[in-house]
Amino acid sequence: MYNFTHVNANSIDDATAALAQGNARAIAGGTDLVTLLKGMCTLNPPEKVVNLKTIPNMNYIREEGGSLKIGALTTLTAIAKSDVVKNKYTALAQAAKATASPELRNTGTIGGNICQKPRCIYYRAELNTFSCLRKDPSGMCYALAGINKRHSIFGAAAGCVDVCPSDIAPALVALKAKIATNKKTWDAADFFVVKGEQINSLDADEIVTEIQIPEPASGTKSAYVKFAFRKSIDFPLVSVAAVISADDASIVLGGVHPQPRRASAAEDAIKGKAIDDASATEAGDVATQGSTALGENRYKIQITKVMTKRAILACA
Amino acid sequence: MALPELKVIGKSENHDKVGHLVASCKADFASDRLPLVKYYAASKGATVMRGVVKNVDASRALDLPGVIAVVTHEDIPIWNEAIFWWGQEVAGVIAEDPQTARYALTLIDVEYEERPGIYDPDESMRDGAPLIGVRPDSNYAVVTDLKRGDLEEGMASADVVLETNQDWTNTFQHNCMEAHQSLAWWVGDHVYCWIPSQHVFGAKNAIVNGLGLPANKVHVYTRFTGTGHGDKAGDIFTAATATMSKIVGGAPVLFEKGRYGSMLQHGRQFDLKSEIKWGANSDGKIVAVDAKFFGNGGVHTWAPVGNVHFGLRTTYDIPNANFQVTSVNTNTPGRSYWRCVNDPPGAANYDPALFKLAEKLDMDPYDVVMKNLLPDDAPDLDPPNRVWGGRMLKDMFEWCHQASGYANKYHKPGTKPLDDGRLHGIAITGHMDSHGGVNGAGRGAIVTMLPDGRCFANVGGARGCEGGPTICCHVVAEALGMKYEDVGLGRWGDTDTALDAGIQAGSTFTAGAGGAFYSAAMDLRKKLFEYAITKDGFRDIEGITPEDLDAEDSEVFYKGDTSIRLTYRQVMAGTPPTAGSGNGWGSTLRSRSVGGVPIGEPCNSNGSACTAVEVAVDTDTGEVEVTGMWNAVDTGRTIFKQGTDKEMWSGIELMLWQALLAGDVYDPATSACLSTQWTESMMITPLDFKGENFVAQDFESDDAAGPYGAHGIGEPCVTNYSAILCAIHNATGKWVDMNHGPCTPDVILKSLGKA
């Protein structure tokens, strides 16, 4: 583990100021950051870790002004168990429940989940034994010609073929969520990018404060389905968030690209149609348009088709 | 076989003697002695797969505050400047805290002279392949070559000849909950070590040899191990810890390898492939088999691959055979002992091969198995042709058949869809295992009775997950005629106060150390009965001898009048603590004659197991749900009932893991092991399977060689993951190519042509 100083923030301003001093990282549940620090797999280890959990009033789920608002420190367990989330924003509840294990969901927060670092096996190799492109611009993407069973089937982003590891991310994009920080409010669709070691657009002193999700139109149904080798605890190999109403469809793929990826062709294929096995199969089949398998992950194309179909059928 | 009921042994109410310490977090592991620790150590692995260390520049690390010393192969006698695999230790740091020790590793610059290395075992066996450096003139060697009958004639006489090939099974590390670590310090010229070891005396011997010290100056302790599965068989690396401690003036040094070091530097299960040629008659009778196995030992020339043929050799009655095993080396981490080591990958090769033969013969594989099963009372077909002390494979196969409802469920491969669209599959496999037998020679035990009439056992082995010391308490209580609660543990896992009870492995401790404790208890019993006849109550009986006494429920009684009794407390009144000692024994018929072979003759002694598996396979995703599992295990005699049940259940979990999730991940370009984290190692948890229709059943064959008839079961109960592979084939009609990894959905989709 790297040595660092630990600072409790009492407010967002406190945290912002601490982070702005440089070479600092925010910590909430710590389920990702601590493993990164213990594994010593970053070239820029923080000298300071800023604890956000001591900031009051950032742990809530409430409906307000036509949208659902979730404090960034709300645990994944609370989201998975929330009746309002389960009933109206089903895909998000299912994504929260599909994340990690019960212990990690009890600790991990929604803010942390969308700020986690890449899970690529080369990025995470301990003691920085591989000069992974995500942490070293002069490095390379080892997965391209190496171990890539879990990697992208839609090519690289910024030279990296890792996938966005967040279960929550595709659900938020599909639900057209906004992500509020101490600096601005992002559309979820713009929030997730490849930015060095980050999976999102945040500045070094930017902190996620709240998730805002517009109330779905009456009759809208949503679902999140996930495929992983291990059912008890695993990152998504393929996941699909689907939000479908009478005249609209939003289908977002997870685990198949460095960013959550809208399956536009699948959306077009199902939009306005009755959901049945045939229409869902048709949409699933086109969900992988433009995909290109790497050496070990051709299977993910098949899985993506099937998971897309199942997510759509779950919205029937 | 229903065995006569015993007073203590086999009783389901008997609890683990020290399990409560684990459950209440009072179990003490090596690194729990933090107040003792003064310095912490960490080690750095090589970043080339083969080469020579040319230079180690530690200047940046030594400048880091808190760093006390940097060590290399020049300081640590068990390290080497020649590098044979990525991750081999090249340098270490001793520091004031563990964070500094580990961080300092990143500040050590190592310069290598690289040499050609080989990652792929097939490439290693290729003609003209460069030598990988661990053998003088080859990258492989035939380690087993056994011939029986006339293979050529057998094949010529067969109605059907079938050549089968199985590609590499999976290789995986043990993922022990407690990673490798050791604590060492010196007082004068004596070294003291706390380590997690399954074989505390083996570890002591390694330190004695590694440091060149007299045995009486090496003191090694292990009370608990956070599982071992063979990965903690010796722990020679403690010699490195002891050396580091010496470098810092004998101060206590804790060397923690963590998950990373454990994965890179310690052993793992080997990957195995085979070419098996069958000759059979059209009625299913196998008349010849030519079985060639190839095991990848990584850098270990001693990798334990040589017995992978054992189940095939001993389970079936095949008159003409050749069994050959080749040990292949690669520049990858060494393969070593894993729970059951030979037999699961062996069975994952020869069972699918046998099922392919059944398919060729258009027969149910179960019928082919039963037609060729060696009768349980038959002697071994190979010299010296000994009988088995206890064997009941036929009963176990039949139980699996009946319990799983196989007769009504079996179908031709790939022909039975379920209502939900998935495909149904079922299979039964089983074999005589190379483990589980009586192997107590060289194991010793001491049992002591206190003046209050209670007794304790000093067990020279740790408390692993399987409760070995508890088994010893059962044997002692039974042999002495004591109540179970009156027998406790003294110090255990302590090389200063106990005798060497051998390795604490699931398949060896029960019959091995159990035999030693039986001998020790009988020695003590003799002394106690000699005391007893001098005590009021007995001494007035005319002509009484110790042979006239017996004991039960912690009371000694006169066989001529069972109302004349003394408690052990009364027997011990006025007597100092009294000890008995004894040794275990090898496999010899002790309790009964078998197949006409009289008591006293050498015999074979092995455990065995059969497993039926039912699966549902989703052909859209390749997902496998194991919907039923019936695991029959020959315990010989069930000693510790709760522990036996737990062992058999853990066997089920480990079979699921071996088949479906277990696999190291290596970078093909560098041979770097990348699966150093839990997320990549994919350990199985209870949330990964439903466990409905899962049944574990012990069978008692009464091994004539074992203490009270016991076998060890830790290995045999995990041995049949081949049943899962065969059930998947029965579902899909396709065989999977594991390609060194587990049978994950992508592998199944590939077999179906969907990936």
CSV table of C-alpha atoms in Angstrom, one decimal, chain A residues 1-3 35 37-41 45 101-102 119-122 124-130 142 145-147 149-150 226-235 296 298-300 302-303 306-307 309-310, chain B residues 43-44 47 86 97-100 102-103 105-106 259-260 618-623 661 665-668 670 672 674-685 687-688 742 744-747 749 754-755:
chain,number,residue,atom,x,y,z
A,1,MET,CA,0.0,0.0,0.0
A,2,TYR,CA,1.2,3.5,-0.8
A,3,ASN,CA,1.6,5.8,2.2
A,35,THR,CA,-7.5,-2.1,-3.8
A,37,LEU,CA,-3.6,1.6,-3.4
A,38,LYS,CA,-2.9,-1.8,-1.9
A,39,GLY,CA,-2.0,-3.2,-5.3
A,40,MET,CA,0.2,-0.1,-6.0
A,41,CYS,CA,-0.9,-0.1,-9.6
A,45,PRO,CA,-0.2,7.6,-6.1
A,101,SER,CA,-21.2,-8.7,-3.6
A,102,PRO,CA,-23.5,-7.9,-0.6
A,119,ARG,CA,-10.4,-3.2,-14.3
A,120,CYS,CA,-8.1,-4.3,-17.2
A,121,ILE,CA,-5.9,-7.1,-16.0
A,122,TYR,CA,-2.8,-5.2,-17.3
A,124,ARG,CA,-4.3,-3.7,-12.4
A,125,ALA,CA,-1.1,-5.7,-12.4
A,126,GLU,CA,0.5,-5.0,-9.1
A,127,LEU,CA,3.6,-2.8,-8.7
A,128,ASN,CA,3.0,-1.3,-12.1
A,129,THR,CA,4.6,-4.1,-13.9
A,130,PHE,CA,3.0,-3.2,-17.2
A,142,TYR,CA,-1.1,-4.9,-23.8
A,145,ALA,CA,-2.5,-8.7,-28.5
A,146,GLY,CA,-2.6,-10.3,-25.0
A,147,ILE,CA,-5.3,-11.4,-22.6
A,149,LYS,CA,-11.4,-12.2,-23.0
A,150,ARG,CA,-13.1,-9.5,-21.0
A,226,LYS,CA,-25.9,-8.7,-16.7
A,227,PHE,CA,-23.7,-11.6,-17.8
A,228,ALA,CA,-20.7,-12.6,-15.9
A,229,PHE,CA,-18.8,-15.8,-15.4
A,230,ARG,CA,-19.2,-15.7,-11.6
A,231,LYS,CA,-22.6,-15.0,-10.3
A,232,SER,CA,-21.6,-14.1,-6.7
A,233,ILE,CA,-19.2,-11.3,-7.5
A,234,ASP,CA,-17.9,-10.1,-10.9
A,235,PHE,CA,-17.7,-7.2,-13.2
A,296,GLU,CA,-10.3,-14.1,-27.2
A,298,ARG,CA,-15.8,-13.4,-30.0
A,299,TYR,CA,-18.2,-15.0,-27.5
A,300,LYS,CA,-19.2,-11.6,-26.3
A,302,GLN,CA,-23.2,-13.7,-29.1
A,303,ILE,CA,-23.8,-12.9,-25.5
A,306,VAL,CA,-28.8,-12.6,-26.2
A,307,MET,CA,-28.6,-10.1,-23.3
A,309,LYS,CA,-33.0,-9.6,-26.3
A,310,ARG,CA,-33.5,-10.6,-22.6
B,43,SER,CA,10.0,-9.4,-2.1
B,44,LYS,CA,10.1,-8.4,-5.8
B,47,THR,CA,10.0,-9.2,-14.9
B,86,TRP,CA,8.3,-14.2,-14.5
B,97,ASP,CA,6.6,-1.0,8.3
B,98,PRO,CA,4.9,-3.1,5.7
B,99,GLN,CA,3.9,-0.2,3.4
B,100,THR,CA,7.4,1.1,3.2
B,102,ARG,CA,6.4,-2.9,-0.4
B,103,TYR,CA,6.7,0.6,-1.8
B,105,LEU,CA,10.2,-2.7,-4.1
B,106,THR,CA,9.1,-0.3,-6.9
B,259,ARG,CA,-1.9,-12.6,-2.6
B,260,TYR,CA,0.5,-11.2,-5.2
B,618,ASP,CA,-28.1,-22.6,-21.9
B,619,THR,CA,-26.9,-22.9,-25.5
B,620,ASP,CA,-27.5,-19.2,-26.1
B,621,THR,CA,-25.1,-18.1,-23.5
B,622,GLY,CA,-23.0,-21.2,-22.7
B,623,GLU,CA,-24.0,-21.0,-19.0
B,661,LEU,CA,-14.2,-21.3,-12.6
B,665,VAL,CA,-4.4,-16.1,-16.3
B,666,TYR,CA,-1.0,-15.7,-18.0
B,667,ASP,CA,0.2,-13.1,-20.4
B,668,PRO,CA,1.3,-15.2,-23.4
B,670,THR,CA,5.8,-12.6,-21.0
B,672,ALA,CA,3.4,-13.2,-16.4
B,674,LEU,CA,-1.9,-11.9,-14.2
B,675,SER,CA,-4.5,-13.5,-11.9
B,676,THR,CA,-3.0,-12.2,-8.7
B,677,GLN,CA,-6.3,-10.7,-7.6
B,678,TRP,CA,-9.5,-12.3,-6.4
B,679,THR,CA,-11.5,-10.9,-9.3
B,680,GLU,CA,-9.4,-12.7,-11.8
B,681,SER,CA,-9.0,-16.0,-9.8
B,682,MET,CA,-12.8,-16.4,-9.6
B,683,MET,CA,-13.0,-18.3,-6.4
B,684,ILE,CA,-16.3,-20.0,-5.9
B,685,THR,CA,-18.7,-18.9,-3.2
B,687,LEU,CA,-23.7,-17.7,-4.0
B,688,ASP,CA,-22.5,-19.3,-7.1
B,742,PRO,CA,-11.9,-23.5,-16.8
B,744,THR,CA,-16.5,-21.0,-18.8
B,745,PRO,CA,-19.4,-20.1,-21.0
B,746,ASP,CA,-17.1,-18.8,-23.8
B,747,VAL,CA,-15.5,-22.3,-23.9
B,749,LEU,CA,-20.1,-21.4,-26.9
B,754,LYS,CA,-21.1,-19.8,-31.5
B,755,ALA,CA,-17.9,-18.1,-30.6
